[in-house]
Amino acid sequence: MAKPVSIEVWNPNGKYRVVSTKPMPGTRWINLLIEQDCRVEICTQKKTILSVEDIIALIGDKCDGVIGQLTEDWGEALFSALRRAGGTAFSNMAVGYNNVDVNAANKYGVAVGNTPGVLTETTAELAASLSLAAARRIVEADEFMRAGLYEGWLPHLFVGNLLKGQTVGVIGAGRIGSAYARMMVEGFKMNLIYYDLYQSTRLEKFVTAYAEFLKSTGEKPVTWKRAASMDEVLREADVISLHPVLDKTTFHLINKETLSRMKKEAILVNCSRGPVIDEVALVEHLKENPMFRVGLDVFEDEPYMKPGLADMKNAIVVPHIASASKWTREGMATLAALNVLGKIKGYPIWSDPNKVEPFLNENVRPPAASPSIVNAKVLGLPVSKL
Ligand SMILES: NC(=O)C1=CN([C@@H]2O[C@H](COP(=O)(O)OP(=O)(O)OC[C@H]3O[C@@H](n4cnc5c(N)ncnc54)[C@H](O)[C@@H]3O)[C@@H](O)[C@H]2O)C=CC1
Ligand SMILES: O=C(O)C(=O)CO
């Protein structure tokens, strides 16, 4: 039997019981739920990652919906427990939902929400930050300075890579990959090569228009190419950033063999999911190629790093903070709460999960819809006409 978990309760007499497995930033999400007659219970247990048993205890005997986190294992056990408690709504507070077994949710008729769009630019900005930090060796130089090792300017001190005119490679040019590509192309005048299962026409148009602008000012235009295979990106790019979803097709996409195809002085950035890279192979590659650098926000066995990674000077590691800006995290909480609320209230599903701005304007009431339910079609949920 799981131990009882500590909770904070808002609006105790609310008709619908909504549980959040973590305190989330801001209060708008709580107020929106309360206004619609929800009793909101927030788990305040001092334990970073809740177990399945902890969450079953939180769900209890009567629960209409749960807002959960990407660190939790949402599968058969949790969806059956939620359904037994009368619940039909779950939302991850994340756009990625590789921690969710959507088939299990379908089996129990539970809607699965995620939080696209609100974190696109924030995540792309961290990928750009890691690219720059790796190219200009900022973390190494900072450590050197704090260690009192700086004795004066030297021609060879922390020489890195100039991005301008180099090629940026994007693997997975969806929302975040495209935003990152635009930042690197426009910000640093890099040429683009990308690989995705689908063509990113908008991104191509952006680079074409920017190239025209550069030409008109007498500067060298940037170029773009949609690669026919991932290998083309690996061979040609100087900086490669990974932004695909994590699924069977992208697990260990970067491994010993694919690493060996990259340039010896390339920079690899990962702000998608850790298992997209075979981290053991990466550590070996970093050891053998001291000029190869990585910037990692995510890890194969989070919160752990594979042995040896923390010792590598050519690796920059940060703890899964790519979406961590105040506005974004508050927006993610709002979208997750509205996904759950929408299902409880029988609202339709928002027609375009890429355009969620109407839900994020604090000064107006959000549309009566769930912003993004990934299994809406399978569950036969109606689409909003708003
Ligand atoms: N580090 C962090 O804090 C964050 C990580 N993420 C991760 O980033 C992922 C992407 O997010 P979005 O851009 O919003 O999703 P998205 O769905 O817009 O983009 C994903 C892209 O990956 C492509 N893709 C899928 N399989 C592929 C394959 N085998 N090879 C190449 N491309 C492939 C898809 O066609 C799509 O264009 C999320 O699923 C999540 O795992 C997202 C936000 C923050
Ligand atoms: O949204 C996601 O998928 C994250 O990784 C956290 O922002």
Coordinates of N, CA, C and O in Angstrom, one line a residue, residues 185-288:
V185 N 20.2 31.1 -38.5 CA 20.4 31.6 -39.9 C 20.4 33.1 -39.8 O 21.3 33.8 -40.4
E186 N 19.4 33.7 -39.2 CA 19.3 35.2 -39.2 C 20.3 35.8 -38.2 O 21.0 36.8 -38.5
G187 N 20.4 35.2 -37.0 CA 21.3 35.7 -36.0 C 22.8 35.7 -36.4 O 23.6 36.6 -36.1
F188 N 23.2 34.5 -37.0 CA 24.6 34.3 -37.2 C 25.0 34.1 -38.7 O 26.1 33.7 -39.0
K189 N 24.0 34.3 -39.6 CA 24.3 34.2 -41.0 C 24.9 32.8 -41.4 O 25.9 32.7 -42.1
M190 N 24.3 31.8 -40.8 CA 24.7 30.4 -41.1 C 23.9 29.9 -42.3 O 22.7 30.3 -42.5
N191 N 24.4 29.0 -43.0 CA 23.7 28.3 -44.0 C 23.0 27.1 -43.4 O 23.4 26.6 -42.4
L192 N 21.8 26.7 -43.9 CA 21.0 25.7 -43.3 C 20.9 24.4 -44.1 O 20.7 24.4 -45.3
I193 N 21.1 23.3 -43.4 CA 20.7 22.0 -44.0 C 19.8 21.3 -42.9 O 20.1 21.3 -41.7
Y194 N 18.7 20.8 -43.4 CA 17.8 20.1 -42.4 C 17.3 18.8 -42.9 O 17.2 18.5 -44.1
Y195 N 17.0 17.9 -41.9 CA 16.4 16.6 -42.2 C 15.1 16.4 -41.4 O 15.2 16.6 -40.2
D196 N 14.0 16.2 -42.1 CA 12.8 15.9 -41.4 C 12.0 14.9 -42.3 O 12.3 14.9 -43.5
L197 N 11.0 14.3 -41.7 CA 10.2 13.4 -42.6 C 9.3 14.2 -43.5 O 8.9 13.8 -44.5
Y198 N 9.1 15.5 -43.1 CA 8.2 16.4 -43.8 C 9.0 17.6 -44.2 O 9.9 18.0 -43.6
Q199 N 8.5 18.2 -45.4 CA 9.1 19.4 -45.8 C 8.7 20.6 -45.0 O 7.5 20.7 -44.6
S200 N 9.6 21.5 -44.6 CA 9.3 22.7 -43.9 C 9.3 23.9 -44.8 O 10.2 24.6 -44.9
T201 N 8.2 24.0 -45.5 CA 8.1 25.1 -46.5 C 8.2 26.5 -45.9 O 8.9 27.3 -46.5
R202 N 7.7 26.7 -44.7 CA 7.7 28.0 -44.1 C 9.2 28.3 -43.8 O 9.6 29.5 -44.0
L203 N 9.9 27.4 -43.3 CA 11.3 27.6 -43.0 C 12.1 27.9 -44.2 O 12.9 28.8 -44.3
E204 N 11.9 27.1 -45.3 CA 12.6 27.4 -46.5 C 12.3 28.8 -47.1 O 13.2 29.5 -47.5
K205 N 11.0 29.2 -47.0 CA 10.6 30.5 -47.5 C 11.3 31.6 -46.6 O 11.8 32.6 -47.2
F206 N 11.5 31.4 -45.3 CA 12.1 32.3 -44.5 C 13.6 32.5 -44.9 O 14.1 33.6 -45.1
V207 N 14.3 31.4 -45.1 CA 15.7 31.5 -45.5 C 15.9 32.1 -46.8 O 16.8 33.0 -47.1
T208 N 15.0 31.8 -47.8 CA 15.0 32.4 -49.1 C 14.9 33.9 -49.0 O 15.6 34.6 -49.6
A209 N 13.9 34.3 -48.2 CA 13.6 35.8 -48.1 C 14.8 36.5 -47.4 O 15.2 37.6 -47.9
Y210 N 15.4 35.8 -46.5 CA 16.5 36.4 -45.8 C 17.7 36.5 -46.7 O 18.5 37.5 -46.7
A211 N 17.9 35.5 -47.5 CA 19.0 35.5 -48.5 C 18.8 36.7 -49.5 O 19.8 37.4 -49.8
E212 N 17.6 36.9 -49.9 CA 17.3 38.0 -50.8 C 17.6 39.3 -50.2 O 18.2 40.2 -50.8
F213 N 17.3 39.4 -48.9 CA 17.6 40.7 -48.2 C 19.1 40.9 -48.1 O 19.6 42.0 -48.4
L214 N 19.8 39.8 -47.8 CA 21.3 40.0 -47.7 C 21.9 40.4 -49.0 O 22.8 41.3 -49.1
K215 N 21.4 39.8 -50.1 CA 21.8 40.1 -51.5 C 21.6 41.6 -51.7 O 22.5 42.3 -52.3
S216 N 20.4 42.0 -51.3 CA 20.1 43.4 -51.6 C 21.0 44.4 -50.9 O 21.1 45.6 -51.2
T217 N 21.6 44.0 -49.8 CA 22.5 44.9 -49.1 C 24.0 44.6 -49.4 O 24.9 45.1 -48.8
G218 N 24.2 43.8 -50.5 CA 25.5 43.5 -50.9 C 26.3 42.4 -50.1 O 27.5 42.2 -50.3
E219 N 25.5 41.8 -49.2 CA 26.2 40.7 -48.4 C 26.0 39.3 -49.1 O 25.1 39.1 -49.9
K220 N 26.9 38.4 -48.6 CA 26.8 37.1 -49.2 C 25.5 36.4 -48.7 O 25.2 36.4 -47.5
P221 N 24.6 35.9 -49.6 CA 23.4 35.3 -49.1 C 23.6 34.0 -48.4 O 24.5 33.2 -48.8
V222 N 22.7 33.7 -47.5 CA 22.7 32.4 -46.8 C 22.0 31.4 -47.8 O 21.2 31.8 -48.7
T223 N 22.2 30.1 -47.5 CA 21.6 29.1 -48.4 C 20.8 28.1 -47.5 O 21.0 28.0 -46.3
W224 N 19.9 27.3 -48.1 CA 19.2 26.2 -47.4 C 19.2 25.0 -48.3 O 19.2 25.1 -49.5
K225 N 19.1 23.8 -47.6 CA 18.9 22.6 -48.3 C 18.1 21.6 -47.4 O 18.4 21.5 -46.3
R226 N 17.1 21.0 -48.1 CA 16.5 19.9 -47.3 C 17.2 18.6 -47.7 O 17.2 18.2 -48.9
A227 N 17.8 18.0 -46.7 CA 18.6 16.8 -47.0 C 17.7 15.6 -47.2 O 16.7 15.4 -46.6
A228 N 18.2 14.7 -48.1 CA 17.4 13.5 -48.5 C 17.6 12.5 -47.4 O 16.8 11.5 -47.3
S229 N 18.7 12.6 -46.7 CA 19.0 11.6 -45.6 C 19.6 12.3 -44.4 O 20.2 13.4 -44.6
M230 N 19.5 11.7 -43.2 CA 20.2 12.3 -42.1 C 21.7 12.4 -42.3 O 22.3 13.3 -41.8
D231 N 22.2 11.3 -42.9 CA 23.7 11.3 -43.2 C 24.2 12.5 -43.8 O 25.3 13.0 -43.5
E232 N 23.4 13.1 -44.8 CA 23.9 14.3 -45.4 C 24.1 15.4 -44.4 O 25.1 16.2 -44.6
V233 N 23.2 15.5 -43.5 CA 23.3 16.6 -42.4 C 24.6 16.3 -41.6 O 25.4 17.2 -41.3
L234 N 24.7 15.0 -41.2 CA 25.9 14.7 -40.4 C 27.2 15.0 -41.1 O 28.1 15.5 -40.4
R235 N 27.3 14.8 -42.3 CA 28.5 15.0 -43.1 C 28.8 16.5 -43.3 O 29.9 16.9 -43.2
E236 N 27.7 17.2 -43.6 CA 27.9 18.6 -44.0 C 27.9 19.7 -43.0 O 28.5 20.8 -43.1
A237 N 27.2 19.4 -41.9 CA 27.0 20.5 -40.9 C 28.1 20.7 -39.9 O 28.8 19.8 -39.6
D238 N 28.3 22.0 -39.5 CA 29.3 22.3 -38.5 C 28.7 22.3 -37.1 O 29.4 22.0 -36.1
V239 N 27.4 22.7 -37.1 CA 26.7 22.6 -35.8 C 25.4 21.8 -36.1 O 24.7 22.1 -37.1
I240 N 25.1 20.8 -35.3 CA 23.9 20.0 -35.5 C 23.1 20.0 -34.2 O 23.6 19.7 -33.1
S241 N 21.8 20.4 -34.4 CA 20.9 20.4 -33.3 C 19.8 19.4 -33.5 O 19.2 19.4 -34.5
L242 N 19.5 18.7 -32.4 CA 18.5 17.6 -32.5 C 17.1 18.1 -31.9 O 17.1 18.5 -30.8
H243 N 16.1 18.0 -32.8 CA 14.8 18.4 -32.3 C 13.6 17.5 -32.7 O 12.5 17.9 -32.8
P244 N 13.9 16.2 -32.9 CA 12.8 15.3 -33.2 C 12.0 14.9 -32.0 O 12.5 15.1 -30.9
V245 N 10.8 14.3 -32.2 CA 10.2 13.6 -31.0 C 11.0 12.4 -30.7 O 11.8 11.9 -31.5
L246 N 10.8 11.8 -29.5 CA 11.4 10.6 -29.2 C 10.4 9.5 -29.4 O 9.3 9.4 -28.8
D247 N 10.8 8.6 -30.4 CA 10.0 7.4 -30.6 C 10.9 6.3 -31.1 O 12.1 6.4 -31.0
K248 N 10.3 5.2 -31.6 CA 11.2 4.1 -32.0 C 12.2 4.5 -33.1 O 13.3 4.0 -33.2
T249 N 11.7 5.4 -34.0 CA 12.5 5.8 -35.1 C 13.7 6.7 -34.7 O 14.6 6.9 -35.5
T250 N 13.6 7.3 -33.6 CA 14.6 8.3 -33.2 C 15.5 7.8 -32.0 O 16.4 8.5 -31.6
F251 N 15.2 6.7 -31.4 CA 15.9 6.2 -30.3 C 17.4 5.9 -30.8 O 17.6 5.2 -31.8
H252 N 18.4 6.4 -30.2 CA 19.8 6.2 -30.5 C 20.0 6.6 -32.0 O 20.8 5.9 -32.7
L253 N 19.4 7.6 -32.4 CA 19.6 8.1 -33.8 C 21.1 8.5 -33.9 O 21.7 8.3 -35.0
I254 N 21.6 9.1 -32.8 CA 23.0 9.4 -32.8 C 23.7 8.3 -32.0 O 23.5 8.2 -30.8
N255 N 24.6 7.6 -32.7 CA 25.3 6.4 -32.1 C 26.7 6.4 -32.6 O 27.1 7.3 -33.3
K256 N 27.4 5.3 -32.2 CA 28.9 5.3 -32.6 C 29.1 5.5 -34.1 O 29.9 6.3 -34.5
E257 N 28.2 4.9 -34.9 CA 28.4 4.9 -36.3 C 28.0 6.3 -36.9 O 28.8 6.9 -37.7
T258 N 26.9 6.9 -36.4 CA 26.5 8.2 -36.9 C 27.4 9.3 -36.4 O 27.7 10.3 -37.1
L259 N 27.9 9.1 -35.2 CA 28.9 10.1 -34.7 C 30.2 10.1 -35.6 O 30.7 11.2 -35.8
S260 N 30.5 9.0 -36.1 CA 31.8 8.9 -36.8 C 31.7 9.6 -38.2 O 32.7 9.9 -38.8
R261 N 30.4 9.8 -38.6 CA 30.2 10.5 -39.9 C 30.3 12.0 -39.8 O 30.4 12.8 -40.7
M262 N 30.2 12.5 -38.5 CA 30.3 14.0 -38.3 C 31.7 14.5 -38.5 O 32.6 13.8 -38.3
K263 N 31.8 15.8 -38.7 CA 33.1 16.5 -38.8 C 33.8 16.3 -37.4 O 33.1 16.4 -36.4
K264 N 35.1 16.2 -37.4 CA 35.8 16.1 -36.2 C 35.7 17.3 -35.2 O 35.9 17.1 -34.0
E265 N 35.4 18.4 -35.8 CA 35.3 19.6 -35.0 C 33.8 20.1 -34.9 O 33.6 21.3 -34.6
A266 N 32.9 19.2 -35.2 CA 31.5 19.6 -35.2 C 31.0 19.9 -33.7 O 31.6 19.5 -32.8
I267 N 29.9 20.6 -33.7 CA 29.2 20.8 -32.4 C 27.8 20.1 -32.5 O 27.1 20.2 -33.5
L268 N 27.5 19.3 -31.4 CA 26.2 18.6 -31.4 C 25.4 19.1 -30.2 O 26.0 19.2 -29.1
V269 N 24.2 19.5 -30.5 CA 23.3 20.0 -29.4 C 22.1 19.1 -29.3 O 21.5 18.7 -30.3
N270 N 21.7 18.8 -28.0 CA 20.5 18.0 -27.9 C 19.6 18.7 -26.8 O 19.9 18.7 -25.6
C271 N 18.4 19.2 -27.3 CA 17.4 19.8 -26.4 C 16.1 19.0 -26.7 O 15.0 19.5 -26.5
S272 N 16.2 17.7 -27.2 CA 15.0 17.0 -27.5 C 14.7 16.0 -26.4 O 14.1 16.4 -25.3
R273 N 15.2 14.8 -26.5 CA 15.1 13.8 -25.4 C 16.4 13.0 -25.4 O 17.0 12.7 -26.4
G274 N 16.9 12.7 -24.1 CA 18.2 12.0 -24.0 C 18.4 10.8 -24.8 O 19.4 10.7 -25.5
P275 N 17.4 9.9 -24.9 CA 17.7 8.6 -25.6 C 17.8 8.8 -27.1 O 18.1 7.8 -27.8
V276 N 17.7 10.0 -27.6 CA 17.9 10.2 -29.1 C 19.5 10.0 -29.3 O 19.9 9.6 -30.4
I277 N 20.3 10.2 -28.2 CA 21.7 9.9 -28.4 C 22.1 8.7 -27.5 O 21.6 8.5 -26.4
D278 N 22.9 7.8 -28.1 CA 23.5 6.8 -27.3 C 24.7 7.4 -26.5 O 25.7 7.7 -27.1
E279 N 24.4 7.7 -25.2 CA 25.3 8.5 -24.4 C 26.6 7.8 -24.2 O 27.7 8.5 -24.0
V280 N 26.6 6.5 -24.1 CA 27.9 5.8 -23.9 C 28.8 6.0 -25.1 O 30.0 6.4 -25.0
A281 N 28.2 5.9 -26.3 CA 29.0 6.1 -27.5 C 29.5 7.6 -27.6 O 30.6 7.9 -28.0
L282 N 28.6 8.5 -27.1 CA 29.0 9.9 -27.1 C 30.2 10.2 -26.3 O 31.1 10.9 -26.7
V283 N 30.2 9.6 -25.1 CA 31.4 9.8 -24.1 C 32.6 9.3 -24.8 O 33.7 10.0 -24.8
E284 N 32.6 8.2 -25.4 CA 33.8 7.6 -26.1 C 34.2 8.6 -27.2 O 35.4 8.9 -27.4
H285 N 33.2 9.1 -28.0 CA 33.5 10.0 -29.1 C 34.2 11.3 -28.6 O 35.1 11.8 -29.2
L286 N 33.7 11.8 -27.5 CA 34.2 13.1 -26.9 C 35.7 12.8 -26.5 O 36.5 13.7 -26.6
K287 N 35.9 11.6 -25.9 CA 37.3 11.3 -25.5 C 38.2 11.3 -26.7 O 39.4 11.8 -26.6
E288 N 37.8 10.6 -27.7 CA 38.7 10.4 -28.9 C 38.8 11.7 -29.7 O 39.7 11.8 -30.5

